[in-house]
Coordinates of C-alpha atoms and ligand atoms in Angstrom, one line a residue:
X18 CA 0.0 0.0 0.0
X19 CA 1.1 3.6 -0.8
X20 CA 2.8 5.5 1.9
X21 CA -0.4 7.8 3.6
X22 CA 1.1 11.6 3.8
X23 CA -0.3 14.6 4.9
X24 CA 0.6 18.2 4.9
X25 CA 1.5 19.4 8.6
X26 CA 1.0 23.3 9.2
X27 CA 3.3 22.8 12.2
X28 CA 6.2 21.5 10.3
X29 CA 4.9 23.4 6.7
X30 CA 5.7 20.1 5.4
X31 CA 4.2 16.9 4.2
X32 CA 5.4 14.0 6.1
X33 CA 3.9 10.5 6.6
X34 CA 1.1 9.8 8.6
X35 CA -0.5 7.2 10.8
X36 CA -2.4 6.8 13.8
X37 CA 0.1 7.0 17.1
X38 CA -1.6 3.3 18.1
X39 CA -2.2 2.1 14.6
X40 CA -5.8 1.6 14.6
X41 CA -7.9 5.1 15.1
X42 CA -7.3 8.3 13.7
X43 CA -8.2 10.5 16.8
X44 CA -8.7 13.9 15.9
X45 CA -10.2 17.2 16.7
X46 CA -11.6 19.4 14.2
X47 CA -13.0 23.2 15.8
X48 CA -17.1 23.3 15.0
X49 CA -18.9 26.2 14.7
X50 CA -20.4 28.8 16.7
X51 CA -23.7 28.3 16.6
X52 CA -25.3 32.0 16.7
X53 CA -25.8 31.6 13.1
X54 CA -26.0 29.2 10.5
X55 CA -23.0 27.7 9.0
X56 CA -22.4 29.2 5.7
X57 CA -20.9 27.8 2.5
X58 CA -17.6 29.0 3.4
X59 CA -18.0 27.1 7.2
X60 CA -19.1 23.8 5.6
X61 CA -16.1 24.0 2.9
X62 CA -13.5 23.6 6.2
X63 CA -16.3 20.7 7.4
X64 CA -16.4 19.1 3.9
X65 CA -12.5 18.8 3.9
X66 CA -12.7 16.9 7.1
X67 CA -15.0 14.6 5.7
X68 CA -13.2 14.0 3.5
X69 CA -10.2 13.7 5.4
X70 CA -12.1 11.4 7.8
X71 CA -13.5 9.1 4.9
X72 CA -9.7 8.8 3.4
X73 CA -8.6 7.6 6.6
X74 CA -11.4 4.7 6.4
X75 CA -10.3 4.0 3.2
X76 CA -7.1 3.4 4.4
X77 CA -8.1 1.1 7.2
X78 CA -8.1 3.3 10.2
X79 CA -10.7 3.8 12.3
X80 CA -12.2 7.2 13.0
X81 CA -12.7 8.8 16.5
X82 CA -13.6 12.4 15.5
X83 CA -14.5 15.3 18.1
X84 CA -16.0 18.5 17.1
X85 CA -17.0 20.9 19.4
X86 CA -20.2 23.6 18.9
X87 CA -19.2 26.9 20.5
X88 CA -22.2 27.3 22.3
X89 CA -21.4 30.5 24.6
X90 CA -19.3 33.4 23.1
X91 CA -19.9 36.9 23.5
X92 CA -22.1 37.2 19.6
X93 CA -24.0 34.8 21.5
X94 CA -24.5 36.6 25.1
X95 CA -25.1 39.7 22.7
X96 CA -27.6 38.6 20.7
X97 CA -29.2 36.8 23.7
X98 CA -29.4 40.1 25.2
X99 CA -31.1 41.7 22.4
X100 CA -33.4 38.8 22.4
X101 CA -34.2 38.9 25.9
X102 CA -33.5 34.9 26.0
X103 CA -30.5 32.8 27.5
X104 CA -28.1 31.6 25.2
X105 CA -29.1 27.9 25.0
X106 CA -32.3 29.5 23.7
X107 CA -30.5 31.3 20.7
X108 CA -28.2 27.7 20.1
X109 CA -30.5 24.9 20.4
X110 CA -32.4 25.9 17.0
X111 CA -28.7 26.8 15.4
X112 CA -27.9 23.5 16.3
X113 CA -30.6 21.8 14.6
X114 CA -30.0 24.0 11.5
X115 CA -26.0 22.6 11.7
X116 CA -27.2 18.9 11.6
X117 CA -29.5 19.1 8.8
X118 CA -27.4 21.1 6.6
X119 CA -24.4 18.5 7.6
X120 CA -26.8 15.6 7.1
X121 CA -27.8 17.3 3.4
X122 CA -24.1 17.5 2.3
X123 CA -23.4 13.7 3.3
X124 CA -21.1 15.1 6.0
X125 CA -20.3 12.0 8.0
X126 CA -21.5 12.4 11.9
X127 CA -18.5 13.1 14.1
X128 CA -18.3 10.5 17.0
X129 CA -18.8 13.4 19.2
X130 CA -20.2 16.9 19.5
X131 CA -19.7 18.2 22.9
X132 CA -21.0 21.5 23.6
X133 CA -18.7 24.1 25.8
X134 CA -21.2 24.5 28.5
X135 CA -21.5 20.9 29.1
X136 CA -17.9 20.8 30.0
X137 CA -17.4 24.0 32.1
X138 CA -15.7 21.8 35.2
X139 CA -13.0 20.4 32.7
X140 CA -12.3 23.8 31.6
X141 CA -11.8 25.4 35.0
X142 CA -9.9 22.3 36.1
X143 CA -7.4 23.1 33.5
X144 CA -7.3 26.8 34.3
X145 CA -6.4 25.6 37.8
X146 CA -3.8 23.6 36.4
X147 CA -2.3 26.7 34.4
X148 CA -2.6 29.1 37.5
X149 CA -0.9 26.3 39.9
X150 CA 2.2 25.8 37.6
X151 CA 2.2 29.5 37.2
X152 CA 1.9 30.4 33.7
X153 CA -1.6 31.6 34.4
X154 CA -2.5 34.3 36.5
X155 CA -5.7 36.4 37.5
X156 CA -5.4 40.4 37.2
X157 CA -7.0 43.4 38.5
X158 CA -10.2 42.4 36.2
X159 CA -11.3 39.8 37.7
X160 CA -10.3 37.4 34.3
X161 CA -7.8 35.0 34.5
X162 CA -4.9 35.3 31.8
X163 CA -2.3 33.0 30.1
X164 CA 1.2 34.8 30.5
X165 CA 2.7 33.8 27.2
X166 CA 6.2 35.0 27.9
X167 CA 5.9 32.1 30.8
X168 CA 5.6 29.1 27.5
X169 CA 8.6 29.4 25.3
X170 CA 7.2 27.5 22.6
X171 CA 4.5 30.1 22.0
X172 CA 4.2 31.1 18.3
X173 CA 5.3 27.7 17.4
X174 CA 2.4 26.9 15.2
X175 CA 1.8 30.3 13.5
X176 CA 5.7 31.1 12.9
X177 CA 5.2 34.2 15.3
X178 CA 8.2 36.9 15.4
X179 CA 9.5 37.3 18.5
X180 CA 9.1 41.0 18.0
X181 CA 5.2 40.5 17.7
X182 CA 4.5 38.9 20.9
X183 CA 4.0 42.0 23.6
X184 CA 3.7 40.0 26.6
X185 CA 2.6 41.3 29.9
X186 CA -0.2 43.4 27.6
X187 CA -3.8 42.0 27.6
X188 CA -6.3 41.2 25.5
X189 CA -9.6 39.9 26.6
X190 CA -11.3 39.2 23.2
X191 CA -11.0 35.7 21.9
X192 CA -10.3 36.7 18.2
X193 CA -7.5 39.3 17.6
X194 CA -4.3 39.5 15.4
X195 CA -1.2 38.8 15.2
X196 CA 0.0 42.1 15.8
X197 CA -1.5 42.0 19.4
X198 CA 0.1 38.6 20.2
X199 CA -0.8 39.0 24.3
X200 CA -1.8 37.2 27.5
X201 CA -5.1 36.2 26.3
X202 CA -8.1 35.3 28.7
X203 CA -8.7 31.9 30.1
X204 CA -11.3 32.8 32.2
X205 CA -13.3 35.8 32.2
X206 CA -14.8 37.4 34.8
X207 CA -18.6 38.1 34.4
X208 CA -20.7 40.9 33.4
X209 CA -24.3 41.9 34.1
X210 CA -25.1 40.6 30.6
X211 CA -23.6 36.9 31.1
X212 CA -25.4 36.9 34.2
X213 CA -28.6 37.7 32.7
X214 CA -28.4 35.1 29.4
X215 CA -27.8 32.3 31.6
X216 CA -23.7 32.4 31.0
X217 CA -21.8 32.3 33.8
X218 CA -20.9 29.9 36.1
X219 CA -19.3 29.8 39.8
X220 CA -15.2 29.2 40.0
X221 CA -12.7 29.6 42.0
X222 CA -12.0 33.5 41.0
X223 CA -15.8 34.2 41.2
X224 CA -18.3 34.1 38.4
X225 CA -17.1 34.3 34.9
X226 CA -16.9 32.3 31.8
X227 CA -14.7 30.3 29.7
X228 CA -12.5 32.1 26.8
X229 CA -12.5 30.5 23.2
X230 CA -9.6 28.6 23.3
X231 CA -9.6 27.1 26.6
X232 CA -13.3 25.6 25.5
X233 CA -11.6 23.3 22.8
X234 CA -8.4 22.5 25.2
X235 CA -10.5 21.2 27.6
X236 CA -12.9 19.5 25.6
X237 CA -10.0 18.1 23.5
X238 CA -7.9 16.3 26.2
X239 CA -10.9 15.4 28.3
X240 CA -12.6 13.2 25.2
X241 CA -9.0 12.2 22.8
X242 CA -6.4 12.0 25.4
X243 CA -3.8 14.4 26.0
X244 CA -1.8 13.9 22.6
X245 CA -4.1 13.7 19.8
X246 CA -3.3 12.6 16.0
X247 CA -4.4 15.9 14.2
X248 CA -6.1 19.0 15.2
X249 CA -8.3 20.4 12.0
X250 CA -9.8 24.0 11.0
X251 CA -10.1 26.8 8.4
X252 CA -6.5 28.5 7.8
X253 CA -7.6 31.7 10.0
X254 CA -7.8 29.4 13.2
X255 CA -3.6 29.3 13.5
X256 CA -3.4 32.6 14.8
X257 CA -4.3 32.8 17.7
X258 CA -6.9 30.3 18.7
X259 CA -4.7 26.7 17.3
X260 CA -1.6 28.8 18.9
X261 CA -3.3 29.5 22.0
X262 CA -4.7 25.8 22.3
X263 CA -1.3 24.8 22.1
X264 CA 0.2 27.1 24.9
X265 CA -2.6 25.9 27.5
X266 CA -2.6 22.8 26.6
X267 CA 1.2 22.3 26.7
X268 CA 2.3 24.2 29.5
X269 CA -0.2 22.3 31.9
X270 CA 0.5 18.6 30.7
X271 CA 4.4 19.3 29.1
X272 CA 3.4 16.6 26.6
X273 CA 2.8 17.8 22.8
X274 CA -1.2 18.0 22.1
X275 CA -1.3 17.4 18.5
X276 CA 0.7 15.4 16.6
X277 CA -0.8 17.0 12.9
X278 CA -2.1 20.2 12.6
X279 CA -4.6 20.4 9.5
X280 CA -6.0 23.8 7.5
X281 CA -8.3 24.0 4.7
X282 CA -8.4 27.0 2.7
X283 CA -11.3 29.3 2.4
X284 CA -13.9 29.7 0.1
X285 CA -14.4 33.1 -1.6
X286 CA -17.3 34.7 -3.5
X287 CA -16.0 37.3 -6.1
X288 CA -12.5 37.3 -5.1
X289 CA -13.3 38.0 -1.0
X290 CA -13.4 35.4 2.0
X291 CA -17.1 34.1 2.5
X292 CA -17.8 35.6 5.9
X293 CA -20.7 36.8 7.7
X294 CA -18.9 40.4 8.1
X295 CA -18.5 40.7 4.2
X296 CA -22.1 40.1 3.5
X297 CA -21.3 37.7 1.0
X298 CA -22.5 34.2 2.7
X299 CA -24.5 31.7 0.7
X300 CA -26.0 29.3 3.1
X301 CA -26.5 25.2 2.1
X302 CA -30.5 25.9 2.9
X303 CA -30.6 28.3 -0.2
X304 CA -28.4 26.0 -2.1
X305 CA -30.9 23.4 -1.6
X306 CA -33.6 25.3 -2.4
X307 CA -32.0 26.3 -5.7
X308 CA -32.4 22.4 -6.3
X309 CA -28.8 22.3 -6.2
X310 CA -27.7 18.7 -5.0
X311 CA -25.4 17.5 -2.3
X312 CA -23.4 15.6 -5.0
X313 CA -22.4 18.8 -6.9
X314 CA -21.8 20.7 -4.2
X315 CA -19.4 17.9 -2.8
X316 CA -18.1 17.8 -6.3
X317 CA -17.6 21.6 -6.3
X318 CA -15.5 21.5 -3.1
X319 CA -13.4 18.5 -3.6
X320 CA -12.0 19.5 -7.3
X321 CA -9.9 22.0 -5.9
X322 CA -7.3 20.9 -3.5
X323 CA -8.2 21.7 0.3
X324 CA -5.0 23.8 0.5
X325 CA -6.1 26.0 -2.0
X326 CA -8.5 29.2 -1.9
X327 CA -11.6 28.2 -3.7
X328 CA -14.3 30.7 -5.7
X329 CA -17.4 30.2 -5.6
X330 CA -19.4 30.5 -9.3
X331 CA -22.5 29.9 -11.0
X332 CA -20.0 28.5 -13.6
X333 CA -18.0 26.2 -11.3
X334 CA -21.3 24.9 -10.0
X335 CA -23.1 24.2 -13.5
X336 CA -19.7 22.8 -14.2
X337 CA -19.8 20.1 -11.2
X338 CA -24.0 19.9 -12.1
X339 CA -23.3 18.5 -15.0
X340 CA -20.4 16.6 -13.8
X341 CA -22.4 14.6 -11.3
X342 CA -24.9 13.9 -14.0
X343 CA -22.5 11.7 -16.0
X344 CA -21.3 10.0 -12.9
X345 CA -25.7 9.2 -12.2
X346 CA -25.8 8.2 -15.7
X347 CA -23.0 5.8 -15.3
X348 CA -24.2 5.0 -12.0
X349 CA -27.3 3.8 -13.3
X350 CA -25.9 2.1 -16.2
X351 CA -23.4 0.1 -13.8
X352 CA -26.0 -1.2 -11.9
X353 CA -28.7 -1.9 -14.4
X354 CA -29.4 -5.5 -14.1
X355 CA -28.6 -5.4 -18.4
X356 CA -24.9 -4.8 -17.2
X357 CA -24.3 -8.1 -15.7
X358 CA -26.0 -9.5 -18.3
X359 CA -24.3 -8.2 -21.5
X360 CA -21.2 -8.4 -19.4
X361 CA -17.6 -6.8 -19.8
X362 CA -14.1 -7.0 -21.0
X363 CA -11.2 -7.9 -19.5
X364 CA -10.1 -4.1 -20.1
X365 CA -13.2 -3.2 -18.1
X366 CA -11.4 -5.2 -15.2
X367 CA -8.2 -3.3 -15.6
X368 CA -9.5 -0.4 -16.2
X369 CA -11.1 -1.0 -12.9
X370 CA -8.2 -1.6 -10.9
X371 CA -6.2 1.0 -12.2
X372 CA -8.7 3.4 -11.6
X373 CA -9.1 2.1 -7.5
X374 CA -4.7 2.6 -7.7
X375 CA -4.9 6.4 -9.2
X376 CA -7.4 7.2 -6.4
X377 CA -5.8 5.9 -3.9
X378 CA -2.4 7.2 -4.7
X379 CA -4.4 10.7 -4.9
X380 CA -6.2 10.7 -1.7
X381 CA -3.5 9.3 0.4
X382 CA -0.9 11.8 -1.1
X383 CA -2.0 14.8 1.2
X384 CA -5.8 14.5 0.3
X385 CA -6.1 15.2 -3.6
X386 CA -9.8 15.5 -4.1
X387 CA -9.0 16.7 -7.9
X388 CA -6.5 14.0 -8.6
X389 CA -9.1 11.6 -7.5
X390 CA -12.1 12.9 -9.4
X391 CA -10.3 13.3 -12.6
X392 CA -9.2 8.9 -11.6
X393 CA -13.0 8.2 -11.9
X394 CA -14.1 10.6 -14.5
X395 CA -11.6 8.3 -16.3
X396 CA -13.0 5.7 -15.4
X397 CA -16.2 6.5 -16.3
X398 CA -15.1 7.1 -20.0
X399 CA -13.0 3.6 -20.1
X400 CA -15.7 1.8 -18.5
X401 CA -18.3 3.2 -20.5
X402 CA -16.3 2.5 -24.0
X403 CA -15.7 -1.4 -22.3
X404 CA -19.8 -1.7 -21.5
X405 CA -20.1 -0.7 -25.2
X406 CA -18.5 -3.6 -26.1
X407 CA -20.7 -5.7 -24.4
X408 CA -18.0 -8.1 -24.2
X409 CA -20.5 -11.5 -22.1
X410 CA -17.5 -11.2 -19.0
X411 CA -19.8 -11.0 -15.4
X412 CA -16.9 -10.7 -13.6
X413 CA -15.7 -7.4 -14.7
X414 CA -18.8 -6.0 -14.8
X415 CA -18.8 -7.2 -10.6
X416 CA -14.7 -5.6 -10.6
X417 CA -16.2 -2.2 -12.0
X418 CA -18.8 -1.5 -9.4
X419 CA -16.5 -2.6 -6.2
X420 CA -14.3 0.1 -8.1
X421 CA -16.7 2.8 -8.7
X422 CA -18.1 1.9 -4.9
X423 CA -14.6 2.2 -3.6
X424 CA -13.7 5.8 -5.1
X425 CA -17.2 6.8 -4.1
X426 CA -17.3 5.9 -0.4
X427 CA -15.0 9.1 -0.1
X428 CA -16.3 11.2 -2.6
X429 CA -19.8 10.0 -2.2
X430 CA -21.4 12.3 -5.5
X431 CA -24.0 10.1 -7.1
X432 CA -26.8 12.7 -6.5
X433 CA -30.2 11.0 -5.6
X434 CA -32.8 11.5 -8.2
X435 CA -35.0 13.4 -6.0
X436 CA -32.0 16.1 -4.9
X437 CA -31.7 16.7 -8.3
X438 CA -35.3 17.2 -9.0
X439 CA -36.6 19.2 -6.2
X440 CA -40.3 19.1 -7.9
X441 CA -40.0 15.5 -6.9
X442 CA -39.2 15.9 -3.6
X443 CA -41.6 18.3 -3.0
X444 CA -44.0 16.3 -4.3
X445 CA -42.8 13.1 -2.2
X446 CA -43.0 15.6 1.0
X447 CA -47.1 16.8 -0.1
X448 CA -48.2 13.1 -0.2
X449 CA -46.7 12.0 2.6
X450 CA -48.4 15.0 4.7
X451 CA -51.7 14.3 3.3
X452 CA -51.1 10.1 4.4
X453 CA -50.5 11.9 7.7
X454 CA -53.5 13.6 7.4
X455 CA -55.7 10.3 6.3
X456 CA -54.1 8.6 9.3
X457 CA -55.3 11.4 12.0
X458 CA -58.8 11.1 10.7
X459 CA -58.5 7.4 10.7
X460 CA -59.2 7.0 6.5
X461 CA -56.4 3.8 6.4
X462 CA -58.1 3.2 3.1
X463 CA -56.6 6.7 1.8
X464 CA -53.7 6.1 3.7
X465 CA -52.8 3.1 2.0
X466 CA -53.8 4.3 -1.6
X467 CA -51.5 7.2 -1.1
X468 CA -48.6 4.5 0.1
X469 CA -49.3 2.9 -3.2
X470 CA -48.9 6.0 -5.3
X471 CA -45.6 6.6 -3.7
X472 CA -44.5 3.1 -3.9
X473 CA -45.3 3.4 -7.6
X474 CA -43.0 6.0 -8.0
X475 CA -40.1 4.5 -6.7
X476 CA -40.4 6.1 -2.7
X477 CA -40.2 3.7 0.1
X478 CA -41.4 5.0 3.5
X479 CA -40.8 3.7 6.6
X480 CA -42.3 5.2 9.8
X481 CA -40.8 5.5 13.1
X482 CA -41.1 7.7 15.9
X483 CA -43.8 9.0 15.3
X484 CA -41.8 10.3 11.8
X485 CA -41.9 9.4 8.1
X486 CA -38.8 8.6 6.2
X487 CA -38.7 8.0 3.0
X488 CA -36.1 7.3 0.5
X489 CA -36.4 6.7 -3.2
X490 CA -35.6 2.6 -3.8
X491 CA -35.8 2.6 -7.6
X492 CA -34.9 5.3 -10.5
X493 CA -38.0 7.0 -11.6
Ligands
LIG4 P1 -16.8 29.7 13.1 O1 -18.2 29.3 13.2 O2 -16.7 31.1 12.6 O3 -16.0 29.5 14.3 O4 -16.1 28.9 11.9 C1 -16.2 27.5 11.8 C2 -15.2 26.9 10.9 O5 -15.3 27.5 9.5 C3 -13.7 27.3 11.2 O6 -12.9 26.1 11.0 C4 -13.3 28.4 10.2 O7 -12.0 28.4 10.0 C5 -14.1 28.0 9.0 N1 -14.4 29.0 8.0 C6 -15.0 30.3 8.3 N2 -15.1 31.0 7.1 C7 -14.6 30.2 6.1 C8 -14.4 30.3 4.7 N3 -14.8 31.4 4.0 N4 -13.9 29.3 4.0 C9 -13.5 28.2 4.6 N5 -13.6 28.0 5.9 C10 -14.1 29.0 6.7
LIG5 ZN1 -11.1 25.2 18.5

């Protein structure tokens, strides 16, 4: 098997990889804060850890993947405050938003999704830690600080020049830049509005709140150990919350805390970094609304290589739409029960294997989502010239699935039939409300009639919990 390498922001090099133990990948990978829904640009950094997590399946390695959801931060406590609610008020529905647009882009479930107020003992037990072996320290404020002059590897991650860091000045915000390298707050001390949005809690410097990056420290270390395998985010998390994640974490247990440090690049819209600020977010809802499928946008993200900026265009996407169509089309053809029957080649069965080797090679050579699409688009076109040939050979025909089920199981961009025809889903939705409906008022005899319809259509429903599911079984 090919030697597994990935790019290490730590070491700005690509070096092999493996698991410390050999077995599972166990990683952390920063979620978002959920004041607002993820937008594109979010779920481009969450789409490159799918796929890193699916490579690492692929490879043989289990997955044990941690990613937190921010769930107190002061745009939280502020918009709390404007809301007159408490902050797991304004998160809860975020949170729901988070998990259907993840589920929509195939984005494989972490293992875990611990939320920072669930874990507010394990953060101020690390702060005690920090303040005990005296590189923390509480000032006239009331907030407790990390004194970064006191951890000489500080600035390790982001390459920081000495001349930037201006210890013994403050900075109480979680986000700020490089120029303002400073003790940045562990704990900090609460205000009237944390007290009123339900976000403070008792400690042993009085009531206050966790920063940023002590949140993912804690959570990190309590759930993975405290050396993981690779620490993931977007490119602006290095400075300073991966670098301050490092300087707590490290000064208090004196072991490294992450062996890799991952980055994805952003996503831009007309040449400026998708953010919330800019005004320029597209979100996966409106995506889907637009009848845009999960397979395209997959498609979209994973052609251009995860350490590369990205632009977002109605030509790129039409571009990967039309892509993922071919790879339906062969899809379909592949598995039509005519396939087996008019059989391969013994080209077919090459092809097949050569096309599992290029992808591989790709993906396991620092993640090459383009190198590995362009592996099964040529596949596609050698398998399809092979099935023209009709060439009687079962076997091959049984070699080019496992292939295109192989490559596909990371890249995962069939698009179902009815994300690519949202009349049809809409459709599927309206007669399943009306069954609902027939059901309430106790007509089975509709009920069952309108089961039929969808069955004829190719839509199995199964219900559970009081909720229908349905998926589509068949190609309409
Ligand atoms: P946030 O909710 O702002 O904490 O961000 C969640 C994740 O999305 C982080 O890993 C960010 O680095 C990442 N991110 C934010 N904006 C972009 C963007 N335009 N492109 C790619 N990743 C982004
Ligand atoms: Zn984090």
């Amino acid at each position: 098997m090919s030697e597994f390498r990935l790019y290490n922001t730590l070491t700005r090099r690509v070096e092999p990889f493996a698991p410390a133990d050999g077995r599972t990948v166990r990683m952390y990978t920063c979620g978002p804060t959920v004041y607002n829904p993820a937008h594109l640009g979010n779920f481009r950094t969450f789409l490159f850890e799918d796929l890193m997590r699916r490579v690492f399946q692929l490879r043989g390695w289990q997955v044990r993947q941690v990613m937190n959801l921010t769930d107190v931060d002061d745009k939280i406590i502020r918009r709390a405050v404007e809301q007159g609610k408490t902050i797991a008020e304004v998160t809860a529905p975020i949170e729901e938003i988070f998990h259907r647009d993840r589920e929509y882009l195939r984005i494989q479930p972490a293992e875990v999704y611990p939320k920072a107020t669930d874990f507010i003992p394990q953060m101020i037990a690390l702060v005690e830690r920090l303040v005990a072996c005296g590189v923390a320290y509480r000032a006239e404020d009331g907030s407790v600080y990390f004194a970064i002059d006191k951890f000489p590897g500080y600035g390790k991650l982001s390459r920081l020049d000495t001349r930037e860091v201006k210890s013994g000045a403050r900075v109480l915000q979680d986000d700020y830049s490089k120029e303002n390298a400073q003790d940045f707050a562990l704990w900090k001390a609460a205000k009237p509005e944390d007290e009123r949005s339900g976000a403070a809690w008792d400690s042993p410097w009085g009531r206050g709140r966790p920063g940023w990056h002590l949140e993912c420290s804690a959570m990190a270390m309590d759930l993975l150990g405290e050396t993981l395998d690779l620490h993931g985010g977007g490119i602006d998390l290095i400075f300073p919350h991966h670098e301050d994640e490092i300087a707590q974490s490290e000064a208090a247990t004196g072991k490294p805390f992450s062996r890799f440090w991952c980055h994805g690049a952003f996503l831009l819209t007309e040449g400026a970094k998708m953010a919330k600020r800019v005004g320029n977010v597209i979100t996966v809802e409106g995506l889907r609304r637009d009848g845009v499928p999960a397979a395209a946008l997959r498609h979209f993200v994973f052609n251009t290589h995860y350490r590369k900026e990205l632009n977002l265009s109605d030509e790129a996407l039409e571009a990967s739409l039309q892509g993922v169509r071919r790879v339906r089309d062969f899809h379909d053809r592949l598995y039509d029960p005519a396939a087996l029957s008019l059989g391969g080649t013994p080209e077919l069965a090459t092809a097949a294997d050569e096309a599992v080797a290029a992808a591989e090679a790709a993906l396991f050579d620092d993640l090459n989502g383009p190198e590995a699409l362009a592996a099964m688009f040529n596949f596609i076109r050698r398998a399809n010239a092979e099935l023209d040939r009709r060439g009687g050979d079962r076997d091959s025909v049984e070699r080019a699935r496992a292939a295109f089920e192989r490559i596909n199981s990371v890249l995962d961009i069939v698009p179902d039939r009815a994300d690519a025809d949202p009349a049809l889903a809409t459709w599927i939705e309206e007669r399943i409300g009306a069954r609902r409906e027939a059901r309430a008022r106790r007509d089975f005899g509709e009920a069952d009639r309108i089961r039929a319809e969808l069955t004829a259509r190719g839509v199995a429903i199964e219900d559970a919990g009081g909720e229908t599911r349905w998926k589509l079984v068949r190609a309409t």
